[in-house]
mmCIF file of C-alpha atoms in Angstrom:
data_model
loop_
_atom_site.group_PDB
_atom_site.id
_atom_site.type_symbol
_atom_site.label_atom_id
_atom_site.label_comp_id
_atom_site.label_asym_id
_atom_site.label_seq_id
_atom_site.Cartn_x
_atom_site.Cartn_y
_atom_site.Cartn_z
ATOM 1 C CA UNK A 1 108.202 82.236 84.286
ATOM 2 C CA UNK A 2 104.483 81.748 83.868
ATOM 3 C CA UNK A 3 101.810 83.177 81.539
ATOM 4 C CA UNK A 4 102.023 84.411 78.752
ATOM 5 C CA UNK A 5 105.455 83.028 78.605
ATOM 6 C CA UNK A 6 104.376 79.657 79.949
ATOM 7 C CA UNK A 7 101.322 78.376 77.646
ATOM 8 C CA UNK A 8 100.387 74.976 78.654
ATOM 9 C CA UNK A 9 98.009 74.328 75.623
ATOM 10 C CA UNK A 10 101.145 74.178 73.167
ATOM 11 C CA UNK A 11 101.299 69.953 73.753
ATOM 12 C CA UNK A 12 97.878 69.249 73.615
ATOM 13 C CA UNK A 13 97.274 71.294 70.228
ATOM 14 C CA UNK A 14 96.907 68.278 68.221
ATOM 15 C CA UNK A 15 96.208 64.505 68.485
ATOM 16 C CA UNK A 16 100.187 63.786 67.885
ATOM 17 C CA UNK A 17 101.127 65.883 70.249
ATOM 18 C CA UNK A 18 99.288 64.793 72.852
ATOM 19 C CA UNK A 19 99.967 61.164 72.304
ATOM 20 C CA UNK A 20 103.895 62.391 72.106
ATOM 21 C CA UNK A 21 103.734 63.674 75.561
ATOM 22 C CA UNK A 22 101.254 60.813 76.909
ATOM 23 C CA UNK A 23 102.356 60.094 80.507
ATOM 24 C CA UNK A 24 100.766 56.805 80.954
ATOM 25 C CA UNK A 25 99.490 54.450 78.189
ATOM 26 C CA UNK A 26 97.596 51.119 78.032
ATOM 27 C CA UNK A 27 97.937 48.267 76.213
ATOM 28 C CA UNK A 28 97.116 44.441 75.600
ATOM 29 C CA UNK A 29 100.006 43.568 78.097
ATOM 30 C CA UNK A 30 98.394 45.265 81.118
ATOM 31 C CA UNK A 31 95.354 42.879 81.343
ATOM 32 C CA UNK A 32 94.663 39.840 82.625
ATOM 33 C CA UNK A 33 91.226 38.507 81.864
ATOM 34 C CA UNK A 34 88.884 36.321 84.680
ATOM 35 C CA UNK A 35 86.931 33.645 83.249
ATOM 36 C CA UNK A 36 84.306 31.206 84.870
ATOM 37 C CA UNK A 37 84.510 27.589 84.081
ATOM 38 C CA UNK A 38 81.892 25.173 84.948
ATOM 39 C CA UNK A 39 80.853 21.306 84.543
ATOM 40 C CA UNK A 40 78.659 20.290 81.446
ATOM 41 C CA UNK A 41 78.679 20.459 78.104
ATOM 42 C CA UNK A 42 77.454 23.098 75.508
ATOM 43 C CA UNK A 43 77.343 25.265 78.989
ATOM 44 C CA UNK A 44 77.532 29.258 77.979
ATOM 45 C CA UNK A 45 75.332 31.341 80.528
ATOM 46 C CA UNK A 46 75.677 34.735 80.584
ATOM 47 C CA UNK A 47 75.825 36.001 84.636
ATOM 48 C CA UNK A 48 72.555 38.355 84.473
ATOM 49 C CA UNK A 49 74.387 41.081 86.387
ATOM 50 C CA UNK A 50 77.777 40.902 84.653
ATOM 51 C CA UNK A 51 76.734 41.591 80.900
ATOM 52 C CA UNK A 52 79.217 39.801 77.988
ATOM 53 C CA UNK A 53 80.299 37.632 81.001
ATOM 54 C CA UNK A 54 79.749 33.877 81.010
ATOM 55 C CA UNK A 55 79.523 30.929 82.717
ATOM 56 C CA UNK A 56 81.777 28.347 80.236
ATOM 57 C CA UNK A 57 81.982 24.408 80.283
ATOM 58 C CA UNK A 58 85.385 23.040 79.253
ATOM 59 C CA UNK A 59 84.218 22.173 75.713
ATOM 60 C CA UNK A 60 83.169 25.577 74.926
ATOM 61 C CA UNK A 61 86.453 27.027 76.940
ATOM 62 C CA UNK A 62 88.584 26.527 74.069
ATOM 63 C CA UNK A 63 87.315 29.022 71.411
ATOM 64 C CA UNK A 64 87.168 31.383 74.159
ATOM 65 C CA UNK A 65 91.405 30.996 74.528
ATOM 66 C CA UNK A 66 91.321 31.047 71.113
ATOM 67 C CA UNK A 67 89.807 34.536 71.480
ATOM 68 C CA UNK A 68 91.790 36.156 73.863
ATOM 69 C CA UNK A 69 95.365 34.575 72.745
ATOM 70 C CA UNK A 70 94.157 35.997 69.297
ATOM 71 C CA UNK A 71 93.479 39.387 70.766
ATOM 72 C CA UNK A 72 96.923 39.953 72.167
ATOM 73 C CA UNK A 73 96.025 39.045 75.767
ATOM 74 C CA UNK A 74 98.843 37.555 77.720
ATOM 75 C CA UNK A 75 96.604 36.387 80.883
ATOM 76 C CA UNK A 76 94.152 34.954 82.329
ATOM 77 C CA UNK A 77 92.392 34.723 85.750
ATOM 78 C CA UNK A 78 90.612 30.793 86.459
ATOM 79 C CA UNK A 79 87.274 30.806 88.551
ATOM 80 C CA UNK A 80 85.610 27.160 88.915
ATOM 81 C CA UNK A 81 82.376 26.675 89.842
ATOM 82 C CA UNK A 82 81.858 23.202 91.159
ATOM 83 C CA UNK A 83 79.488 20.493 90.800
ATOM 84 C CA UNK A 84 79.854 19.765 94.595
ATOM 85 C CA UNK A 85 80.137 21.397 97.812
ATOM 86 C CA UNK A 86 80.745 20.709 101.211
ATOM 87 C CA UNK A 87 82.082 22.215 104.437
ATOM 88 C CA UNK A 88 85.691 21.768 103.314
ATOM 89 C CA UNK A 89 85.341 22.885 100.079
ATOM 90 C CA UNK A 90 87.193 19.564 98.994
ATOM 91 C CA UNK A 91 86.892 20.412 95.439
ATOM 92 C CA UNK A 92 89.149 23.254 95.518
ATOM 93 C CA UNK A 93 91.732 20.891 96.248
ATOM 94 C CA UNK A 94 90.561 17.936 94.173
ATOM 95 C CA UNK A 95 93.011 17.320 91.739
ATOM 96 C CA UNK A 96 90.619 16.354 88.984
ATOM 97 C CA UNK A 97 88.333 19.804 90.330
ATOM 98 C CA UNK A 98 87.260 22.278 87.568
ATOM 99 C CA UNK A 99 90.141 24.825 88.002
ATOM 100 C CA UNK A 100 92.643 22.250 88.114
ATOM 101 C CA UNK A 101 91.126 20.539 84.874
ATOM 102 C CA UNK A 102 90.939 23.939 83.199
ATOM 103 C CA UNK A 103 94.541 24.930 83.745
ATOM 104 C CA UNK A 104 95.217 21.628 82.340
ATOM 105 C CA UNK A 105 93.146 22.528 79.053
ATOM 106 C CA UNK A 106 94.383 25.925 78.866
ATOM 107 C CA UNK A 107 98.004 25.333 79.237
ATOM 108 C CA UNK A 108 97.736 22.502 76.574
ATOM 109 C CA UNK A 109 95.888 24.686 73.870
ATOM 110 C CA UNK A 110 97.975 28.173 75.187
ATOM 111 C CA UNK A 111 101.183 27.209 76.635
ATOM 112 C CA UNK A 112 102.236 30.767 76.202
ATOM 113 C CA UNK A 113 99.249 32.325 78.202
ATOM 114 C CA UNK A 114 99.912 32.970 81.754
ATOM 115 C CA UNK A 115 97.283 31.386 83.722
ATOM 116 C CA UNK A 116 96.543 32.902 86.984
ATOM 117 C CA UNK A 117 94.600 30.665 89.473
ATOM 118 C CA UNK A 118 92.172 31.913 92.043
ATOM 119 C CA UNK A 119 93.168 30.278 95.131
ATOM 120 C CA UNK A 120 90.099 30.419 98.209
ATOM 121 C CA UNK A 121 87.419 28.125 99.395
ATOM 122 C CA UNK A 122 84.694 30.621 99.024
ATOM 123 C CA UNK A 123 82.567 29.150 95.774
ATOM 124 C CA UNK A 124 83.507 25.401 96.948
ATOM 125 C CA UNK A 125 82.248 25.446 100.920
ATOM 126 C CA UNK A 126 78.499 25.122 101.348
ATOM 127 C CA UNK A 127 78.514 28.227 104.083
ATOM 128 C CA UNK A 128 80.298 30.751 101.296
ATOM 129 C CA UNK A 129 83.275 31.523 103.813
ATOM 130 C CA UNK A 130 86.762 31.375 103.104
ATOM 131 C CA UNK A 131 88.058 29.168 104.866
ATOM 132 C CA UNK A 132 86.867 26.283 107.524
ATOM 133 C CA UNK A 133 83.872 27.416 109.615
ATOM 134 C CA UNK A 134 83.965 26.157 113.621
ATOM 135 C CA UNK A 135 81.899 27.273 116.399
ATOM 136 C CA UNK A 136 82.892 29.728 118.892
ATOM 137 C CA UNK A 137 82.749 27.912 122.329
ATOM 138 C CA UNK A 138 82.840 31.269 124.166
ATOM 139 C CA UNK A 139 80.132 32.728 122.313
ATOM 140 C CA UNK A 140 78.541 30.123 120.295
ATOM 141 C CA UNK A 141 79.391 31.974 117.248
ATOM 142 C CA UNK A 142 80.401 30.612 114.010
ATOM 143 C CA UNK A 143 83.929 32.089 112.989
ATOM 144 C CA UNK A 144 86.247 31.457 110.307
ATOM 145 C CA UNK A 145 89.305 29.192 111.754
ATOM 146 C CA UNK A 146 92.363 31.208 110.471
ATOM 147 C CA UNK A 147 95.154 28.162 111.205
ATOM 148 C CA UNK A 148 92.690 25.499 110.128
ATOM 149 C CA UNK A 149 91.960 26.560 106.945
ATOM 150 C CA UNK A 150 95.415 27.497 105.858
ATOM 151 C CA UNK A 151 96.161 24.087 106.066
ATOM 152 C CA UNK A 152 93.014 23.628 102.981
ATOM 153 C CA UNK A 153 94.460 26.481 100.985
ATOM 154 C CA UNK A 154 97.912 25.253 100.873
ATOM 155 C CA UNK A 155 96.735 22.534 99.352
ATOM 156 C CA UNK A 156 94.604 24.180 96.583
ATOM 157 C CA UNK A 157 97.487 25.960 95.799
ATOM 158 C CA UNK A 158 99.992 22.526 95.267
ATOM 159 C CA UNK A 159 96.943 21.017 92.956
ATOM 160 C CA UNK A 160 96.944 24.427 90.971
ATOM 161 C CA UNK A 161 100.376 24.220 90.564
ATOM 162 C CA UNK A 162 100.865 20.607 89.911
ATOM 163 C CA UNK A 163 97.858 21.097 87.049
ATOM 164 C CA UNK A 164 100.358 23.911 85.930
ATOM 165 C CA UNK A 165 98.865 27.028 86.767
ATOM 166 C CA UNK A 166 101.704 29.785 86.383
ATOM 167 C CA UNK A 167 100.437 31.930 89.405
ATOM 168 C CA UNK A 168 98.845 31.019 92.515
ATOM 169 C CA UNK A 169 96.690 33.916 93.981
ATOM 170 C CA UNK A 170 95.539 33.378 97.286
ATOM 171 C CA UNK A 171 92.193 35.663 97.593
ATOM 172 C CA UNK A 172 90.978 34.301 100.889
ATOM 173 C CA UNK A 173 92.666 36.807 103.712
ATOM 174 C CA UNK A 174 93.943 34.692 106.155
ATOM 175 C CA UNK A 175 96.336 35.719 108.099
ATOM 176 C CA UNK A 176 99.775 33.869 106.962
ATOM 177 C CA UNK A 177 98.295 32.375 103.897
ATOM 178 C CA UNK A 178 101.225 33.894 102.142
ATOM 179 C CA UNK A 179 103.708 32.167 104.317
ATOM 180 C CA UNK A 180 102.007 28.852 104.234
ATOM 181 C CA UNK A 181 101.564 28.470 100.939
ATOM 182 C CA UNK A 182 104.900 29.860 100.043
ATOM 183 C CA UNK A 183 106.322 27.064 102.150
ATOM 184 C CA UNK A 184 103.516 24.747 100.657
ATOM 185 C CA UNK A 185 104.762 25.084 96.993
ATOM 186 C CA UNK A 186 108.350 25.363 97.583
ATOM 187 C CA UNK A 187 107.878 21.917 100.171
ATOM 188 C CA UNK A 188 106.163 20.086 96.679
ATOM 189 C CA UNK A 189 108.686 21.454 94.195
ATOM 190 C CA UNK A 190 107.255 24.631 93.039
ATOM 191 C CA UNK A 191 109.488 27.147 94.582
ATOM 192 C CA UNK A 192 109.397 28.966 90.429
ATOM 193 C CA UNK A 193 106.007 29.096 90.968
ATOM 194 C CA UNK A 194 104.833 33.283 91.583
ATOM 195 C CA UNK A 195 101.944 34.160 94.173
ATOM 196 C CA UNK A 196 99.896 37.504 93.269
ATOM 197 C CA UNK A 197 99.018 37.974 96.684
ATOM 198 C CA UNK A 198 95.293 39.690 97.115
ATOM 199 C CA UNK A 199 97.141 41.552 100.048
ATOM 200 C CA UNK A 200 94.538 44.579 100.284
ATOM 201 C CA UNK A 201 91.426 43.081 99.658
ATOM 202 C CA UNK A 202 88.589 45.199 101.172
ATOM 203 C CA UNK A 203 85.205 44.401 102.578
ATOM 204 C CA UNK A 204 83.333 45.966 100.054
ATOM 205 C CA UNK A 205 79.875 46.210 98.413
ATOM 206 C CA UNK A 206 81.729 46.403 94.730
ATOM 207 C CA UNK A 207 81.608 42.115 95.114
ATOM 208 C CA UNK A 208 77.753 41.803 94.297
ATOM 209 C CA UNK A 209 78.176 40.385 91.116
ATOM 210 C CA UNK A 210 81.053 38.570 91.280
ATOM 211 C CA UNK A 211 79.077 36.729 93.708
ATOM 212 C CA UNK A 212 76.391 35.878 91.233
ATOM 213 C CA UNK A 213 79.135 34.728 88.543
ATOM 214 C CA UNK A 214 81.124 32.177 91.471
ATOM 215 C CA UNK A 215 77.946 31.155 93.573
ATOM 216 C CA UNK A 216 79.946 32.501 96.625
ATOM 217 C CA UNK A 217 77.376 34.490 98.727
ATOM 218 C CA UNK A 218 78.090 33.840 102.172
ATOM 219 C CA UNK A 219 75.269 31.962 104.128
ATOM 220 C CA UNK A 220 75.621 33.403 107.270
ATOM 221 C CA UNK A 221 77.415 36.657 108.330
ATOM 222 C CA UNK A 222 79.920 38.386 106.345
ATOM 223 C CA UNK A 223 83.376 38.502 105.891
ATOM 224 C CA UNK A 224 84.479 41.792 107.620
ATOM 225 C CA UNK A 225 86.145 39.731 110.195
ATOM 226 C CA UNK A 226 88.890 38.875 107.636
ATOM 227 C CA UNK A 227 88.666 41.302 104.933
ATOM 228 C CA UNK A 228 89.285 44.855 105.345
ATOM 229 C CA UNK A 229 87.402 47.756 106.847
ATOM 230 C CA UNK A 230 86.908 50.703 103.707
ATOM 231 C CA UNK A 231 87.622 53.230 106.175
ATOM 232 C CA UNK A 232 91.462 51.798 107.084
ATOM 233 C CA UNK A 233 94.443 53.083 105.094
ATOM 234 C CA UNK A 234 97.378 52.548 106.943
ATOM 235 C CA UNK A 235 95.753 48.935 107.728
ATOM 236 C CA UNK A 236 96.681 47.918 103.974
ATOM 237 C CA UNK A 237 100.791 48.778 104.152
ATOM 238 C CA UNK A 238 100.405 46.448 107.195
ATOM 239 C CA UNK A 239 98.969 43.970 105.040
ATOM 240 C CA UNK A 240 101.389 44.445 102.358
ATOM 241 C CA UNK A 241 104.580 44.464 104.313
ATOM 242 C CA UNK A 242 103.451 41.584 105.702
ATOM 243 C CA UNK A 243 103.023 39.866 102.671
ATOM 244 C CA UNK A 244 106.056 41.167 101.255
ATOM 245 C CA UNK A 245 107.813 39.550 104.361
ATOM 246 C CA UNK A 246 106.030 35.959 103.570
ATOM 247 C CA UNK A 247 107.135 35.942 100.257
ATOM 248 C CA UNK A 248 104.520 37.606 97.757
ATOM 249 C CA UNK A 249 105.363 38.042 94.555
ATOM 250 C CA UNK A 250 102.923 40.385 93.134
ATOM 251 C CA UNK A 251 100.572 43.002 95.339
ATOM 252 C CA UNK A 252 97.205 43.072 95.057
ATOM 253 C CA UNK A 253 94.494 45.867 95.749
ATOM 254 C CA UNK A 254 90.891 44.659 95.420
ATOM 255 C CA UNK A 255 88.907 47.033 94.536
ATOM 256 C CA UNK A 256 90.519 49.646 92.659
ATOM 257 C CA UNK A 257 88.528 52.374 91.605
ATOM 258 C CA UNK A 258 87.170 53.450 94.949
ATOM 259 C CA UNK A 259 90.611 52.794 96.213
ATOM 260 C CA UNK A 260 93.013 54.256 93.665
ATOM 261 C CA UNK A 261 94.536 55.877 96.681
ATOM 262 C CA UNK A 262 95.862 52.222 98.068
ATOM 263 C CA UNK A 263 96.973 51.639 94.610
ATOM 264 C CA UNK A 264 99.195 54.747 94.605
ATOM 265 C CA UNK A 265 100.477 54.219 98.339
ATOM 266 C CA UNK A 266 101.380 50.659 97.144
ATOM 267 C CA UNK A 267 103.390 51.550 94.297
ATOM 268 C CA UNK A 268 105.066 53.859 96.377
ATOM 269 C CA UNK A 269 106.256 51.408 99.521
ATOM 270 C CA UNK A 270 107.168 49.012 97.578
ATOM 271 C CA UNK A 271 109.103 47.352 94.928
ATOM 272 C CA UNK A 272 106.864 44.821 93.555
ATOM 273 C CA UNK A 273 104.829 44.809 91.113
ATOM 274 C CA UNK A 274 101.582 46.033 91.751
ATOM 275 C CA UNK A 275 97.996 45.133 90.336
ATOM 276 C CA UNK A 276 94.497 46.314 90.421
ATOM 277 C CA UNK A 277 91.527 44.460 91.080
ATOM 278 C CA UNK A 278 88.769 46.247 88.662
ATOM 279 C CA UNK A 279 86.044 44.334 90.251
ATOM 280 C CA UNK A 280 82.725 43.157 89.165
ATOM 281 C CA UNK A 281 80.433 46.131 89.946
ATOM 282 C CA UNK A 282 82.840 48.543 88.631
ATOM 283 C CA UNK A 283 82.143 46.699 85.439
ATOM 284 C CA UNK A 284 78.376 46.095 85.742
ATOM 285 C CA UNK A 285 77.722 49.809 86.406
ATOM 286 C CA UNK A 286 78.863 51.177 83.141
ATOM 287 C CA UNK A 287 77.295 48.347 81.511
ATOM 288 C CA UNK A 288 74.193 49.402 82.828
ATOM 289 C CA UNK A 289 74.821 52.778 82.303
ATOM 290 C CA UNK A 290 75.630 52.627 78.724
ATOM 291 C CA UNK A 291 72.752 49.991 78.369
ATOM 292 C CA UNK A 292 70.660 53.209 79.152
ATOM 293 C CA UNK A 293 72.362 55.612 76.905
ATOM 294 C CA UNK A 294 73.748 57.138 79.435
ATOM 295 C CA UNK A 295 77.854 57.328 78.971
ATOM 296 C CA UNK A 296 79.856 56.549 76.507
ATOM 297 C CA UNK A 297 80.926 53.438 77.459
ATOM 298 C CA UNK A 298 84.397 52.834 75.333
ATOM 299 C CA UNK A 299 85.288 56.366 76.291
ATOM 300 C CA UNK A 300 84.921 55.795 80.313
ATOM 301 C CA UNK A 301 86.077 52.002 80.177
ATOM 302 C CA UNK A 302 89.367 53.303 78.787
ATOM 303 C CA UNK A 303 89.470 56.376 81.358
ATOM 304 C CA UNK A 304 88.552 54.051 83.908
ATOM 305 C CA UNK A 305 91.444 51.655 83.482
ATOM 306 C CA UNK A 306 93.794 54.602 82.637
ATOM 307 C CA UNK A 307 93.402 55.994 86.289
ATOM 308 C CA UNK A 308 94.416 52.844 87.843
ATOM 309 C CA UNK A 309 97.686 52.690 85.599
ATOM 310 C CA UNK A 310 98.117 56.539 86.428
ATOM 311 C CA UNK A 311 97.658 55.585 90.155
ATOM 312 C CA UNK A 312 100.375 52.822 89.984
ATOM 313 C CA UNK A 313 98.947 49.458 88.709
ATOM 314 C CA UNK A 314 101.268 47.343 86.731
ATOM 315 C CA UNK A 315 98.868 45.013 85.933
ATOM 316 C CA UNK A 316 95.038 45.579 85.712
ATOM 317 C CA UNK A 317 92.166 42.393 86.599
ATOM 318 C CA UNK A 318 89.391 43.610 84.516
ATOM 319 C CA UNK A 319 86.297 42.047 82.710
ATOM 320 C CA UNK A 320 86.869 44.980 80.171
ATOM 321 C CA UNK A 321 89.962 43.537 78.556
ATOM 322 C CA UNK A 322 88.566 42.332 75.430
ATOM 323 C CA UNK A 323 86.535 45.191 74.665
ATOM 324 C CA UNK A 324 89.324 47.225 75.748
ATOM 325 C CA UNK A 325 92.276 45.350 73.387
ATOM 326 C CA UNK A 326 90.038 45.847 70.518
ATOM 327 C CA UNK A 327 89.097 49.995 71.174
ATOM 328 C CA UNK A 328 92.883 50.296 71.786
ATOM 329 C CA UNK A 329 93.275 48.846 68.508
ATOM 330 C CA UNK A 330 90.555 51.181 66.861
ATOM 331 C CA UNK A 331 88.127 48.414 66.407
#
């Protein structure tokens, strides 16, 4: 059967029944919100490239909570920015370090809120890379040791945990980090502990604010040597079955817009949940855009985050998710 039998504009002939056949809907649940914590007091900076985002110190972190707990978020994503950094990033492992004392404050004003802690070296090593930095005695090169600085992020991950994050997620590429910190947390006691794995986390120019917000610019090079090449596809089920294999708990694609495709294969291969990454630029372009009166920016913010949930996503890492809660809402 097809036309004029077969009319396709019966169900979308009025609001209700369009929202009665809705395929894929979003809601407060979805979102998990990052946040930027720093030293000081009376500390709220907004990042000049991320709009309505903000550098917070601890004593001003507690009305935000406030705000998102009150909004109906269930989530939210710790950055620190230290005081102090060094080749080791030591404070990312210092148990009295800024993400370990916000999860502390967090969980004792929210204990219901999931807190989700970033775990990588990047904004606490003074050369911006992701891990431990040696020279190359071949070619004189400075490269990222891979074994070396798994070692570092293992124990980030314990001092997140023991400060009583909910979720460990290791952002830093490294081959094995999954494995090693797997073994790290169960080792210490924290085998209930979940990892959200960043397991396809590209090398991609959609990072230019975030590096404003953490302070994490490289200082040398770049980090195409451990994150992924745009180009590669099948590259990211290798990456995923490989962190499926070492124990991940959650699956991670970072970006997502301009890889909605990953998203979908994702979701597809595999059985865990999976969650997109809607990274800094993605947000800081429709800010600017709707700055200029160019889009509408509540209508493409929620079409925006629809498409990744269409793709696949379970769960969706945006800066959005207030603004997004409350348009849901009808604010």
């Amino acid at each position: 059967m097809s036309f004029p039998i077969v009319r396709h504009r019966r169900l979308r002939r009025t609001a209700g029944l369009r929202s009665l056949v809705r395929e894929n809907m979003l809601s407060a649940d979805d979102f998990i919100y990052p946040l930027f914590v720093t030293h000081g007091k009376e500390v709220k900076e907004e990042i000049p490239s991320m709009p309505g985002v903000y550098h917070l110190s601890m004593d001003l972190l507690e009305e935000e909570i406030r705000e998102i707990v009150a909004l109906g978020i269930k989530s939210v994503l710790l950055f620190g920015v230290p005081d102090h950094k060094d080749a080791h990033g030591s404070s990312a492992y210092d148990p009295n370090g800024i993400v370990q004392e916000a999860i502390r404050a967090v969980k004792g004003w929210a204990p219901e809120l999931v807190v989700v802690a970033d775990t990588c070296l990047c904004q606490f090593t003074d050369h911006g890379h992701c891990g431990i930095v040696h020279q190359d005695e071949a070619t004189g090169v400075a490269v990222v040791d891979n074994d070396r600085s798994l070692e570092l992020l293992v124990r980030t991950a314990v001092s997140q945990a023991e400060a009583g994050a909910d979720v460990i997620a290791p952002s830093n590429m490294m081959d094995g980090f999954v494995h090693a910190i797997r073994a790290g947390l169960d080792e210490a006691g924290y085998s209930d502990i979940a990892i959200m794995s960043y397991s396809v986390k590209y090398a991609s120019a959609f990072y230019g604010p975030f590096r404003d917000a953490a302070h994490s610019a490289p200082q040398f090079g770049d980090r195409k040597t451990y994150q992924m090449d745009p180009s590669n596809s099948r590259e990211a089920l290798r990456e995923a079955e490989s962190d499926v294999a070492e124990g991940a708990d959650m699956l991670m694609v970072k970006p997502a817009l301009s890889y909605l495709d990953i998203v979908k294969t994702l979701k597809e291969q595999f059985d865990l949940p999976v969650v997109a990454y809607n990274v800094s630029a993605e947000y800081s372009m429709v800010k600017a855009a709707a700055a200029n009166g160019w889009v509408d920016e509540r209508a493409i913010v929620l079409e925006k985050l629809t498409s990744m949930k269409r793709a696949g996503a379970d769960i969706i890492i945006t800066y959005h998710a207030k603004d997004a809660v409350r348009w849901l809402k009808g604010e």
